[in-house]
Structures are given as C-alpha cells and as structure tokens.
Coordinates of C-alpha atoms in Angstrom, one line a residue:
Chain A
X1 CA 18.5 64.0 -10.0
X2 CA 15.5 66.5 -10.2
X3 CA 14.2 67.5 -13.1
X4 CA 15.9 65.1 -15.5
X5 CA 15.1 66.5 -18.8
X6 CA 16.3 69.7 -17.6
X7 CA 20.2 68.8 -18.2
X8 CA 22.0 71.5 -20.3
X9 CA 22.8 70.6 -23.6
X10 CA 23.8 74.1 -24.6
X11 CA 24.1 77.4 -23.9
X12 CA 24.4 80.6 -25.7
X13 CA 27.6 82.7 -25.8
X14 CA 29.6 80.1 -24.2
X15 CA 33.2 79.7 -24.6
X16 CA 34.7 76.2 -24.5
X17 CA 32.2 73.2 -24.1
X18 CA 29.3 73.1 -22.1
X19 CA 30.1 71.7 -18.5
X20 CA 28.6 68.5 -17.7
X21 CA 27.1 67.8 -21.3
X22 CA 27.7 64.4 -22.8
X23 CA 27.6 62.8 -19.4
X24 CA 25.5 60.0 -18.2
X25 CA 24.1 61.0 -14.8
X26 CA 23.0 58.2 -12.5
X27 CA 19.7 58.6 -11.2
X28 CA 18.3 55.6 -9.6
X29 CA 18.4 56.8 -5.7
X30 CA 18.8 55.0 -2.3
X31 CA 18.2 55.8 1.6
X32 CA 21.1 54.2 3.5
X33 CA 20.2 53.8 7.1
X34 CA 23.2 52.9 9.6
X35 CA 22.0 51.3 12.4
X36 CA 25.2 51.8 14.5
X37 CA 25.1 55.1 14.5
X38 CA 21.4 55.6 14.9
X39 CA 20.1 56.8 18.8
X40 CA 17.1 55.3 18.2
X41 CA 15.8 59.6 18.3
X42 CA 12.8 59.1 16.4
X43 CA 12.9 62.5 14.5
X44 CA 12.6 60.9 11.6
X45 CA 9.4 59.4 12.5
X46 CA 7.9 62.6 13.3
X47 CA 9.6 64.0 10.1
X48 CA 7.4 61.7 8.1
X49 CA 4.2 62.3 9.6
X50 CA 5.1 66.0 9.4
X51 CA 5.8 66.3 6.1
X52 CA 3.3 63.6 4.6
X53 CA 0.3 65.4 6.4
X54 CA -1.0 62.9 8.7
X55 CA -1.5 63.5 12.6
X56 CA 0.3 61.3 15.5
X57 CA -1.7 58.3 15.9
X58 CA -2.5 56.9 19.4
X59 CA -0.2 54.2 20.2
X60 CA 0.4 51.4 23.0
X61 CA 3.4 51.1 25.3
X62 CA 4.6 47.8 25.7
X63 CA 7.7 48.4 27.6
X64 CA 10.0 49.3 24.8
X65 CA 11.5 52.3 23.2
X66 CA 9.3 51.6 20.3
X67 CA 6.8 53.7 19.1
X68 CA 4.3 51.6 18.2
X69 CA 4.0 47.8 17.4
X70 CA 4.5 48.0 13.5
X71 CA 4.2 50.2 11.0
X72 CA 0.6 51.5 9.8
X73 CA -1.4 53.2 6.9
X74 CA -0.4 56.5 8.3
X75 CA 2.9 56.0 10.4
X76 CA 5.6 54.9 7.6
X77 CA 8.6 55.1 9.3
X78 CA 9.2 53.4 12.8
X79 CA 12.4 53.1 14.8
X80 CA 12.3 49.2 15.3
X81 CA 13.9 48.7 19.4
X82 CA 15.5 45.3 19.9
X83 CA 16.9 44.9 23.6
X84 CA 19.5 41.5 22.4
X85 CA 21.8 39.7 24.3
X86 CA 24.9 38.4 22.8
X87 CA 26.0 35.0 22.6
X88 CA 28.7 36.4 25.0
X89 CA 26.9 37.5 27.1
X90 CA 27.4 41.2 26.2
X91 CA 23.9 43.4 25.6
X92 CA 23.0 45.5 22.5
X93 CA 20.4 48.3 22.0
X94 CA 19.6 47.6 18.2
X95 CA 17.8 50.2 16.7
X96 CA 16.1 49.4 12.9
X97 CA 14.8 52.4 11.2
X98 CA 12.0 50.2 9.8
X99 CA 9.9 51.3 6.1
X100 CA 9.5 50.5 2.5
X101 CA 12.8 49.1 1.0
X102 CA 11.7 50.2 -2.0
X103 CA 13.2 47.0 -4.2
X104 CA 14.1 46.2 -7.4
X105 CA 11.8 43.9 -7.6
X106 CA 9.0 44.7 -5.9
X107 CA 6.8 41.4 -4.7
X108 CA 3.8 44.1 -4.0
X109 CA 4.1 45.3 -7.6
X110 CA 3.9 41.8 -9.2
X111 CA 0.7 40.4 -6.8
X112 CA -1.0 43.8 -7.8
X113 CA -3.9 43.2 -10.2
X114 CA -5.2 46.7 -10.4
X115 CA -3.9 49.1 -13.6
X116 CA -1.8 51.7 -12.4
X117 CA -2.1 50.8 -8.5
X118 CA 1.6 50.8 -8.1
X119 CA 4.4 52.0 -10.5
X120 CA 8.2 51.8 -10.6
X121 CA 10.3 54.9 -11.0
X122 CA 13.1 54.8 -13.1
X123 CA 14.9 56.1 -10.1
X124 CA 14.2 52.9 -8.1
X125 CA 10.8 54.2 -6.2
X126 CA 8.2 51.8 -5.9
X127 CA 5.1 54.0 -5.3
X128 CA 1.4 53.5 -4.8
X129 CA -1.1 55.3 -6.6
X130 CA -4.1 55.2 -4.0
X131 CA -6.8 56.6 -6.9
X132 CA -6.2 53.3 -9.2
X133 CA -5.9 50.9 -5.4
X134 CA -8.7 48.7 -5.0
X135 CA -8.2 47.7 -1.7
X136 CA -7.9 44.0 -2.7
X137 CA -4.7 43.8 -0.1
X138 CA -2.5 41.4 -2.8
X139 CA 0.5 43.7 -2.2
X140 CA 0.6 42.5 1.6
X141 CA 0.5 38.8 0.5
X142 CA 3.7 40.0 -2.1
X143 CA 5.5 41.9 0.0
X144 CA 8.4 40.2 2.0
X145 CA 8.7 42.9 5.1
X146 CA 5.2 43.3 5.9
X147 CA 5.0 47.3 4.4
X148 CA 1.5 47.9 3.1
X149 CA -0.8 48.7 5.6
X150 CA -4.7 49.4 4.7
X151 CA -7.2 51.5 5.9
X152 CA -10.2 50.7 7.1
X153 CA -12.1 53.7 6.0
X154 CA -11.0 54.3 2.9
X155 CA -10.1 50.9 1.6
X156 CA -6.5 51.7 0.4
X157 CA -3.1 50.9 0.9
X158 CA -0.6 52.8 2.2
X159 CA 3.1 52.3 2.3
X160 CA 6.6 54.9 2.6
X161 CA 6.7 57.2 -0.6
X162 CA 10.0 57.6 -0.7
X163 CA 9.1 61.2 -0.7
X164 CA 8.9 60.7 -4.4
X165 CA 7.6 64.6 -4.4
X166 CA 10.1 65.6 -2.6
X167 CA 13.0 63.3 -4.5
X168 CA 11.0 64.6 -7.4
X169 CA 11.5 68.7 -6.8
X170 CA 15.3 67.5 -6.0
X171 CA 15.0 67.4 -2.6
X172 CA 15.9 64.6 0.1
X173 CA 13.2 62.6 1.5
X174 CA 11.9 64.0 5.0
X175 CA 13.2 61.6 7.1
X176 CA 17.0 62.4 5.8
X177 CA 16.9 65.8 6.5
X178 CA 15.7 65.4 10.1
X179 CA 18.5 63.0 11.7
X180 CA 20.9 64.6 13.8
X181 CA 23.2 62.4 13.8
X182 CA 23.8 61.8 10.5
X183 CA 23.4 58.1 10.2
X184 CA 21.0 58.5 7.3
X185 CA 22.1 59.4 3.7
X186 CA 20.8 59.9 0.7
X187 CA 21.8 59.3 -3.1
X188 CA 23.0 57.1 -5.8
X189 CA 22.6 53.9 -5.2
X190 CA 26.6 53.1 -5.8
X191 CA 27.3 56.0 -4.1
X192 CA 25.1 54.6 -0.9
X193 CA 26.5 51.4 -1.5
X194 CA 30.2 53.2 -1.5
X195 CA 29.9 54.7 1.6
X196 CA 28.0 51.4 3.4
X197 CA 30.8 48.9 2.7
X198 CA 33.3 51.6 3.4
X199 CA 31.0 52.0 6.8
X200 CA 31.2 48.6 7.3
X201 CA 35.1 48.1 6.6
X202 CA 35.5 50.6 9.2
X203 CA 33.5 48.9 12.1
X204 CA 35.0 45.6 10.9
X205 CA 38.5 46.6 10.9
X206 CA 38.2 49.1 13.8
X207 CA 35.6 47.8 16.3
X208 CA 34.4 44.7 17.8
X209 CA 31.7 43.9 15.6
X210 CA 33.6 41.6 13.3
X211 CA 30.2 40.6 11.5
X212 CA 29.9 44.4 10.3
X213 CA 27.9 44.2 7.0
X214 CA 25.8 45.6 4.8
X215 CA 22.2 45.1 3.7
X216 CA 21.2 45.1 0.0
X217 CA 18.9 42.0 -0.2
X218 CA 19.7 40.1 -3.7
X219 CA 16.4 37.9 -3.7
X220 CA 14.8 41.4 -4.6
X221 CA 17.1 42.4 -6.7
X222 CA 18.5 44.6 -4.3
X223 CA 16.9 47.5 -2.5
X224 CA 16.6 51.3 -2.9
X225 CA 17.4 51.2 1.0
X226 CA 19.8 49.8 2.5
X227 CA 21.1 49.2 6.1
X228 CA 24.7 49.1 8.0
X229 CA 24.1 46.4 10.4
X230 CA 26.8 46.0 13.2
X231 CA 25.9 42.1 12.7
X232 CA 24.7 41.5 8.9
X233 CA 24.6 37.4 9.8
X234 CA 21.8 37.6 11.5
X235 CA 19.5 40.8 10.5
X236 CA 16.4 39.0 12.0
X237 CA 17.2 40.3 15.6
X238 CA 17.1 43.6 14.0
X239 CA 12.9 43.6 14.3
X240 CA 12.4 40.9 12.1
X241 CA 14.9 41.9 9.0
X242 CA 14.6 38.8 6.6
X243 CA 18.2 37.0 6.1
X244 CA 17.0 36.3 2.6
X245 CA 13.8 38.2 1.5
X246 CA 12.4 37.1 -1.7
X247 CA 9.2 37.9 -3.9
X248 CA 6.8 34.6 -2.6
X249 CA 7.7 31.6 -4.9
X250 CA 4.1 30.8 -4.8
X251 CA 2.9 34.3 -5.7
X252 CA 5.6 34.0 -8.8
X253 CA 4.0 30.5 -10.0
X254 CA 0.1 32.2 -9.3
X255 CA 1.4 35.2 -11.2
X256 CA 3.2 33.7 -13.9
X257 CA 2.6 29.9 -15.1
X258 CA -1.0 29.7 -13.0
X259 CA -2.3 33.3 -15.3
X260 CA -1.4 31.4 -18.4
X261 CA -2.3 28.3 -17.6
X262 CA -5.9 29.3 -16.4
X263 CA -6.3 31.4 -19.3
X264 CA -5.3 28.6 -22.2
X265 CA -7.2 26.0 -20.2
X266 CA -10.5 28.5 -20.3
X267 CA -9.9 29.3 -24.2
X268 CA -9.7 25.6 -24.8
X269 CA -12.4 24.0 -22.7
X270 CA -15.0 26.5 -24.7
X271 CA -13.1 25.7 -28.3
X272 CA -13.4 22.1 -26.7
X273 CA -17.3 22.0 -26.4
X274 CA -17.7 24.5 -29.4
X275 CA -16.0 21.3 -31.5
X276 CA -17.9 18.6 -29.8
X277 CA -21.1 20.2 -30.3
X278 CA -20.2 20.9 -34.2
X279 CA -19.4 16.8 -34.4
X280 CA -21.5 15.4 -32.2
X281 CA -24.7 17.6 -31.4
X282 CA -27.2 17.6 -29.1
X283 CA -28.9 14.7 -27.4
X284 CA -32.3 15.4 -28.9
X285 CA -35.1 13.6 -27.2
X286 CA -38.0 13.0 -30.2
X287 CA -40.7 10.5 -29.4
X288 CA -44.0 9.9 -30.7
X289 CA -46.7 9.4 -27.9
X290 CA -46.7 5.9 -28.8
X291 CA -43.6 5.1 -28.1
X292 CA -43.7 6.9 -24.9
X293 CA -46.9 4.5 -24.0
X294 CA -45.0 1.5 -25.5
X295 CA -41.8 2.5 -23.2
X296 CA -44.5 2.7 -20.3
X297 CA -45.9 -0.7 -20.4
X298 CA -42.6 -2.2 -20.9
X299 CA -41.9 -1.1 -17.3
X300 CA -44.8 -1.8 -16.2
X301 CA -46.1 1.3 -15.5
Chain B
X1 CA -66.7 32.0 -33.5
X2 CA -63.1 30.9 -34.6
X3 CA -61.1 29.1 -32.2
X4 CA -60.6 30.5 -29.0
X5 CA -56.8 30.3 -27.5
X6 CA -57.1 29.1 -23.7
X7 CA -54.5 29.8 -21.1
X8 CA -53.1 26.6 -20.0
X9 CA -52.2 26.1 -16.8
X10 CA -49.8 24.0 -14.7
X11 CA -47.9 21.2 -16.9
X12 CA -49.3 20.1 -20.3
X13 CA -50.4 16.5 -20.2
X14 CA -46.9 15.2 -21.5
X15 CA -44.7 17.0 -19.3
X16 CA -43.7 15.9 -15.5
X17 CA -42.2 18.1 -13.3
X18 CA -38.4 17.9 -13.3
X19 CA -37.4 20.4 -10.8
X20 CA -39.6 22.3 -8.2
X21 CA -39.5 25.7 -7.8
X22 CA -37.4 25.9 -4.3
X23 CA -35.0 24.1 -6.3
X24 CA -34.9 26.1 -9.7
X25 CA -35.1 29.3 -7.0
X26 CA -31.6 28.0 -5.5
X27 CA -30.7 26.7 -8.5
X28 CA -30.3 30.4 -9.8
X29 CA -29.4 32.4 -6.8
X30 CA -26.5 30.1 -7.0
X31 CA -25.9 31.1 -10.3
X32 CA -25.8 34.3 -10.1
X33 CA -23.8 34.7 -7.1
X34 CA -21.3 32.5 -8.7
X35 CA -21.2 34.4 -12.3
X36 CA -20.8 37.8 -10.1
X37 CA -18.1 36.3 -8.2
X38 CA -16.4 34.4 -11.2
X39 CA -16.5 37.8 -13.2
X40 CA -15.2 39.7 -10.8
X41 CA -12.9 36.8 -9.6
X42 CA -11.3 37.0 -12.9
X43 CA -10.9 40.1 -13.0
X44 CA -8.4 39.9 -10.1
X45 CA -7.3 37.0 -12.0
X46 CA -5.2 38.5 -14.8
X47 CA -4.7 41.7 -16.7
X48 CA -6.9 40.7 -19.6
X49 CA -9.9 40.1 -18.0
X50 CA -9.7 43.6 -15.8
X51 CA -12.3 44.8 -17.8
X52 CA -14.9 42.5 -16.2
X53 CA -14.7 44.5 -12.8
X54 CA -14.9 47.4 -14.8
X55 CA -17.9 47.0 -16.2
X56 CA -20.0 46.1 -12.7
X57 CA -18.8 49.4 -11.4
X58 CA -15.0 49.5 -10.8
X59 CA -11.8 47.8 -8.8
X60 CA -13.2 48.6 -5.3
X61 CA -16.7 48.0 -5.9
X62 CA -16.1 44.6 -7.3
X63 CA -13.2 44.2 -4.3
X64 CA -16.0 45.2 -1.5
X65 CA -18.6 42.9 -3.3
X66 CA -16.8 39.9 -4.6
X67 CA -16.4 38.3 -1.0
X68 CA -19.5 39.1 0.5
X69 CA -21.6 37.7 -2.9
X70 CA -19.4 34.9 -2.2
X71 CA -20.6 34.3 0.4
X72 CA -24.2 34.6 -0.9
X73 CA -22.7 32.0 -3.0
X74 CA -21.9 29.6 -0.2
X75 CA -25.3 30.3 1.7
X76 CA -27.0 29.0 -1.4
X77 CA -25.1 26.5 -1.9
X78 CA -25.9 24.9 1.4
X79 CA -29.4 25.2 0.3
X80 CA -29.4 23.9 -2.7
X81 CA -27.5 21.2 -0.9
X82 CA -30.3 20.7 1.9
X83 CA -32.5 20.0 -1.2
X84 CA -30.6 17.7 -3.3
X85 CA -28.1 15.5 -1.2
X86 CA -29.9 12.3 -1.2
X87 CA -30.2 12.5 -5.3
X88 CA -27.0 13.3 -6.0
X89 CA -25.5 10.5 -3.6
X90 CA -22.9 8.5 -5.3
X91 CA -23.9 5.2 -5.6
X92 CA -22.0 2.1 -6.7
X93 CA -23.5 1.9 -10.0
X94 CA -22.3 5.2 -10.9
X95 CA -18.5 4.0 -11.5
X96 CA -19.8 1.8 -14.4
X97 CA -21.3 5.1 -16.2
X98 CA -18.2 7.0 -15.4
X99 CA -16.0 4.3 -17.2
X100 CA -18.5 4.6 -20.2
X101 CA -18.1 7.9 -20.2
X102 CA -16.9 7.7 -23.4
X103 CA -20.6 6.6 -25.5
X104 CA -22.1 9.4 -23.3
X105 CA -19.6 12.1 -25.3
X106 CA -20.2 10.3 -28.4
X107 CA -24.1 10.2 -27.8
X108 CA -24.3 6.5 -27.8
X109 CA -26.4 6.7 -24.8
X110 CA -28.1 3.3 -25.6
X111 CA -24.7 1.7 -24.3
X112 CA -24.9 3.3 -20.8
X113 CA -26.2 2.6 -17.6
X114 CA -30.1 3.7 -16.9
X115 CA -29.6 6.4 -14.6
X116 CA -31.9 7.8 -11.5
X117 CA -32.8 11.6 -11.4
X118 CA -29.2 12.8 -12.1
X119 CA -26.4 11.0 -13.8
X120 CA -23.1 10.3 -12.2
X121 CA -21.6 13.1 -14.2
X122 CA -23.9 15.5 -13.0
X123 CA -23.1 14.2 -9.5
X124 CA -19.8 14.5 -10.2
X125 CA -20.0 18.4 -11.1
X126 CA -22.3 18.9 -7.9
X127 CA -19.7 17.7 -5.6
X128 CA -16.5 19.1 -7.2
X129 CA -18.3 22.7 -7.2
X130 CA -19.5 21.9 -3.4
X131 CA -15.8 20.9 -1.8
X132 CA -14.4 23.9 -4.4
X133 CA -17.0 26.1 -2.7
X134 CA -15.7 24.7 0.6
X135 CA -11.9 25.6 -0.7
X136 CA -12.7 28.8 -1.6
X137 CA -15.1 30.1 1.5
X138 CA -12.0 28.5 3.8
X139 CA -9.1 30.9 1.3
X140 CA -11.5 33.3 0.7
X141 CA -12.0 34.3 4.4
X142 CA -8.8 34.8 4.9
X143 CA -7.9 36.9 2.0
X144 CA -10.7 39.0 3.2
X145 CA -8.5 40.1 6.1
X146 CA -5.2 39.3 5.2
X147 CA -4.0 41.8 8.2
X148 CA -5.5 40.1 10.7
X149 CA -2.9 37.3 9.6
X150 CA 0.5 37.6 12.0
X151 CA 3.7 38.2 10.9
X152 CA 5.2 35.0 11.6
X153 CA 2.2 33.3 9.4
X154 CA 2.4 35.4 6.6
X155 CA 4.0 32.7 4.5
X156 CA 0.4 31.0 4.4
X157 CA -1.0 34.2 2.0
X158 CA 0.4 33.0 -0.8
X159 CA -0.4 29.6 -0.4
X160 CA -3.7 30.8 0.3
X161 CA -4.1 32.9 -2.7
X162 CA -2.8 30.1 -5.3
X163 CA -5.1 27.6 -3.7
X164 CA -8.0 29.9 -4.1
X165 CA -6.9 30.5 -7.5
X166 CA -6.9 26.9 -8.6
X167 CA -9.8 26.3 -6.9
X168 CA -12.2 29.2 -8.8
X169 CA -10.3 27.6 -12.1
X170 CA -11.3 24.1 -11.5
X171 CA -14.8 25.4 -10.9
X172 CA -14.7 27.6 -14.2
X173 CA -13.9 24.3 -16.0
X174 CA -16.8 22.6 -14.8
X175 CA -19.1 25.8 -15.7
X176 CA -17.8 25.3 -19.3
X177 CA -18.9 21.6 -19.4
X178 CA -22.4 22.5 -17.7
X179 CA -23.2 25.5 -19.4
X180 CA -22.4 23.4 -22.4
X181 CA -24.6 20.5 -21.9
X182 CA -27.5 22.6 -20.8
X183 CA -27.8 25.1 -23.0
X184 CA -26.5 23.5 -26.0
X185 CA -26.1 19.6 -25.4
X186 CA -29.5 18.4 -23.6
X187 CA -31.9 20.5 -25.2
X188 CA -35.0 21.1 -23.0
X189 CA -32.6 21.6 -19.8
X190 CA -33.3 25.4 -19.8
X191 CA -37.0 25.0 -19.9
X192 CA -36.7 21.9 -17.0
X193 CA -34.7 24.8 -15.0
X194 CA -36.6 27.8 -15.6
X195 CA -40.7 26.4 -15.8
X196 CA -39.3 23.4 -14.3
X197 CA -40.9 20.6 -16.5
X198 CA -39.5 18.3 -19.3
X199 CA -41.2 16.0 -21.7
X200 CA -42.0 12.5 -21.0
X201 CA -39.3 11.7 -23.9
X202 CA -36.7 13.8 -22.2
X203 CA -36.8 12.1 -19.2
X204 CA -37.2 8.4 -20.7
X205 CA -33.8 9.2 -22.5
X206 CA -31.8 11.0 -19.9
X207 CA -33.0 10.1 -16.6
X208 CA -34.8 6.4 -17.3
X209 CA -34.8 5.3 -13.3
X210 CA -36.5 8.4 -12.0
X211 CA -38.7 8.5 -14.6
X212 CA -40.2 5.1 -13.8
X213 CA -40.9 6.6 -10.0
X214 CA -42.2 9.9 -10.6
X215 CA -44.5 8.2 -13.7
X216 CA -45.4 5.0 -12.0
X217 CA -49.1 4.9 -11.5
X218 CA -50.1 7.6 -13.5
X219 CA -52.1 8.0 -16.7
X220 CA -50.3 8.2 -19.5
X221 CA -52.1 10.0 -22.7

C-alpha cells in the first residue's frame, strides 16, 4: 500500500509478463481491534506516545485499570476498562482499545470550516492538518465518539493519525506493531472485515458469547477501524461505544440546507433593497422654513 | 475686507439634537463589535466567505477574537440599552403602524401613524437584535468551550451551533434593512448618528411626536 505510484508496470529483460501488472490493488486500510483477545496490556498506548513524540502525561487513578479518564490532545490511544456484570449474573473484564475510527464519513470533516484543516486519504485516513486548524473546536461538536481533543496552549486539535507517516512509508501504525497478543491487525479493509466476521463466527459457534459481532458502524459509512466485540448488541458497555453513531443530523441541516439558505437569503435581502431603493427612493425631508413655522403653530408650539 | 468665514459652533439654528453623544458613542461601539463579529462569523459560516477571516489576520486570530469582541458586543449592547429602553417601548399604538407597514415601504408616509422618537419598525429591529444578542451570548459561551461540555450532553453542540447560526442570520437580515434605510433610505440619518443633529424637516416627517416635545417652547427662526 506504500508508495502507490511506485507499482511496476515494466521491466527490462523480462521474460513472460510482468508479475502483478494489470491488477487493481486495494488500498483503502483498516485497524481491527479484537476486544476478546485484548489483556487490556496497554503497550499500545505507550507505542503511540512513543512513536508520535509526546511524553506520558500525568494522570488520575480512579480505581480502574484505566489509564486515564478519556483520551487527550496528546494521549490518542487509551485502553477503555469496563468492570460489567451480566444479566446472568456472570462478570466480564471488557477492555476497548479506544481512538479515532477514522470513518468514511467523517462528522469532524464536514463541521470543519477551515481550508485544509482536515483531509481524507484515499486510503480511508481522516487526518488533521494542525498548520491550517483554527482552533474553532467544530470537529468535536461533528464527531460522534468524542475524538478531538484541543490544546490549551496552542489552540489546536489533536486526534489519532493513523500513523498516516508510518502507513505512508508502508509501515503498520505503532500501536499494531506493539500488541503481544496479536488481537490487533492491520490491512485492507475487506481483508479486516474477513478476518472480524470469521473472528466472530468462531466465538459465536465456539464459545458462549452467542451475541459475538462485529463493529463497522453504517451511520458513518463504516469505519477504517473496526472492533470484535464478544457482545456487538450492546457496544455501549464497552466505554461508551455508540450502537448507532451517526454524523449529527443537525450539523448535516447547519452544514447543508442552513449554508445555502443563509447565503441566498443574504444575496436577496441586499438585491431586495438595491430594487426598492431604485423604485421607490429615499424619504427626502425638503421644507422651506415656512412651512416648518406653519407646522409649528399648528401644534401649538 | 471680503467676507469672513466663521466657525460655527454647536447646532445651526434649524437643527435639534437627535441623538447625544453617549448614545451615538454606544451606538457605534456596537457597530463595530458587531461588523467584526459578523465578518468573522461568516467566515466560519461557509466556505465562500473564508476570505473574510482572512483578511483581519487569519483562522485563529479571528477564532481567538470573534468571541471575546462578542462579547464587547453584548457589553454595549446593555449600554445602549440602559440608554434607550423607555424610547423604544412598544406601545399599543405601534401595531397600527406595523399593519401599515405597507405606505411606509411605498413612502406614503402621510397615511401612517405620527410616531414618537423611534417608529415601531425601528423598535422592532432594536428588540429582535437585543433577544438575538441574548441567543447568541447564551450559544456562543458554550461554543467557546465546547470541552467543558460532558459526554453524555454532547448532543446539545449541535443544537447549539445551528441555533447560533440562525440567530447571527436573522440578525444579518435586519442589518440589511437598517443599513438600508440609513444610509440610503432616510437621508440625513448618518449625519443625526455621527454629529448627532437633524433638520427640523427631518424630524417633522419622520419622528412628528418627539418633535413636538423636544421643540415645544422654543423659538423657532
């Protein structure tokens, strides 16, 4: 997937055909994240930090195996901890690797009003460009699972990249490369989504959790992550997962019929009072000092 | 010895005072904190009009400004307020000029209502920019900080946003109309807003009541 344009078309002093030409190579990209296999290790946390430059920020313990309470400018990645009891009684560690879904259609993208604040990758990355950010926070109000976080100081948003550099120089993003237990993967998208419902089938077929499931959110249009949930009916317990995530009607209606109709509206009230002026004029005010004393006496002034 | 031009000072004979200058003062510290907000506002607004933050120094200038000018625009409100509630009170009489609207657009004046020192109309823009103001302090705080927002409320940004939205648009229609009249459609407004004084026949035609008070008793040349 790295370095697209780079694909061999043909080579010199080759017998037969040139291997792989004249085949379409899928390059949109997803991080599938199986919460039933995670151990809640939190290497991956420290993978991001690591590799995205930023020192461990202090932190709170409230009791949990949780880092920290949510995500922040500078901590991407968090291993969401859910202690949750069963309707059976039975008790469940759930453990949420918890970032960016990077989705198809991004809510943060659309409520963005600054040019060239965030772009879309062919390859499914939704990415923020912090020199074009204004600091204006619309992504946050757009963004159904509470990613962007700003900073104070430098009046920016901040979200998970993706490792688009690393995705970029053909490499998996940091997080991937640091779970030892292999419940992350990275690649296609139907290659993720292969191996998630194949996953899921598995724990359905073969283990108690009947509600096995995946997680590809259609009210985004999907996501460039997705998650194996033991119980995909109810991904709230899982830290708050939205059952149905969707880009904010209302941000759609300020976005799309509110822009157009404010702008029309604004072009027509000044052709409106461009015309009345040119029919009816102004409401001069001409009289003679007589009148003005004849108009004074006749209120009795 | 030709004629000798003398500086003239205060009001000419003919003119009474319309506004005074605490008034014309708030009068355009209002406006200014509300065209800087409005530019910048609409900026944010749409794609087309990005330009507009561009040219008072950039995204996150105009971002770091636009709420704290708005404020400034609120403060001055209030104070523009404190100084002109009791004439802009709607009165009963007003609803009559408001359903005659119509001779006012087509300058049949003569058909209306005499009206005191402002006409329902202009009472009518006052209030719908003062609640609008309201709206948008009330959105506007909160998306200052929409962090400080929890999770489980973050359904009311939107709403928020849309409202606020609305809100600056209503106001923009009514800057339009008043822009319009005083500019263009009232001559001798700019001059009543900026030296504060209008002519005798300016305020016999457009504010008759209040010109019988603030005339009454005096000389008339």
């Amino acid at each position: 997937m790295a370095g697209g344009t780079l694909q061999i078309k043909a080579i010199s002093g080759h017998a037969g055909p040139v291997a792989g030409a004249n085949t379409s190579r899928d390059y949109d990209v997803c991080k599938l994240v199986d919460t039933t296999t995670c151990i809640g290790c939190k290497a991956c946390e420290v993978a991001c930090v690591e590799w995205n430059g930023y020192p461990f920020r202090p932190t709170s313990f409230d009791n949990t195996y949780q880092t920290m309470p949510n995500t922040e400018w500078n901590y991407w990645n968090l291993i969401r901890f859910d202690e949750h009891e069963n309707a059976d009684g039975t008790f469940q560690w759930l453990m949420r690797k918890d970032q960016c879904m990077h989705c198809e259609d991004p809510g943060c993208l659309k409520a963005c009003p600054a040019d060239g604040a965030i772009v879309q990758y062919s390859n499914g990355i939704v990415d923020f460009q912090q020199e074009h950010c204004i600091g204006c926070q619309y992504c946050v109000t757009g963004c159904p699972f509470d990613i962007p976080k700003f900073n104070q100081e430098t009046k920016k948003v901040f979200k998970c990249t993706l490792c688009s550099d690393r995705v970029n120089a053909g490499l998996e993003p940091a997080c991937i490369k640091s779970c030892p237990t292999g419940c992350l993967h990275f690649g296609s998208k139907d290659d993720m989504l292969a191996l998630a419902q194949a996953r899921a089938t598995q724990l359905r077929e073969h283990t108690s959790h009947r509600n096995a499931g995946v997680y590809d959110p259609e009210g985004v249009g999907g996501t460039h992550v997705i998650y194996v949930l033991h119980d995909s009916s109810n991904p709230e317990k899982y830290g708050g997962l939205p059952k149905n995530p969707r880009v904010p009607i209302l941000v759609q209606l300020w976005k799309g019929p509110l822009k157009w109709l404010g702008g029309l509206s604004m072009m027509f009230g000044v052709m409106g009072v461009a015309i009345h002026y040119l029919r009816f004029g102004p409401k001069e005010a001409e009289m003679k000092d007589a009148d003005i004393q004849k108009e004074d006496r006749n209120r009795g002034n | 010895m030709g004629t000798r031009a003398v500086l003239h000072r205060g009001p000419k004979t003919d003119q009474i005072e319309r506004y005074t200058p605490a008034e014309r003062i708030a009068h355009w510290l209002t406006a200014g904190t509300y065209v800087y907000a409005m530019a910048t506002g609409l900026g944010f607004f749409t794609p087309y009009m990005y330009w507009l933050v561009e040219i008072v120094g950039g995204g996150p200038t105009a971002r770091f400004w636009h709420p704290i000018i708005g404020l400034g625009y609120v403060f001055t409100n209030v104070y523009l307020h404190h100084q002109w509630k009791s004439d802009l009170k709607l009165i009963p009489e007003d609803r009559v000029w408001l359903d005659k609207v119509k001779y006012y657009i087509t300058n049949e004046d003569d058909l209306l209502p005499e009206q005191d020192r402002f006409d329902a109309g202009q009472k009518l823009f006052y209030w719908g920019m003062l609640y609008c103001a309201v709206i948008l302090l009330v959105t506007g705080v909160v998306m200052w900080f929409p962090e400080s927002i929890g999770r489980s409320w973050h359904w009311v940004l939107p709403l928020v946003v849309i409202i606020h939205s609305a809100a600056a648009l209503i106001t923009i229609g009514g800057l339009i109309i008043h822009v319009y009249m005083g500019v263009f459609m009232v001559p001798g407004s700019v001059k009543a807003m900026t030296i504060g004084y209008v002519s005798r026949g300016w305020a016999i035609l457009h504010a008759p009541l209040w010109y019988k008070k603030v005339a009454n008793g005096r000389t008339v040349k």
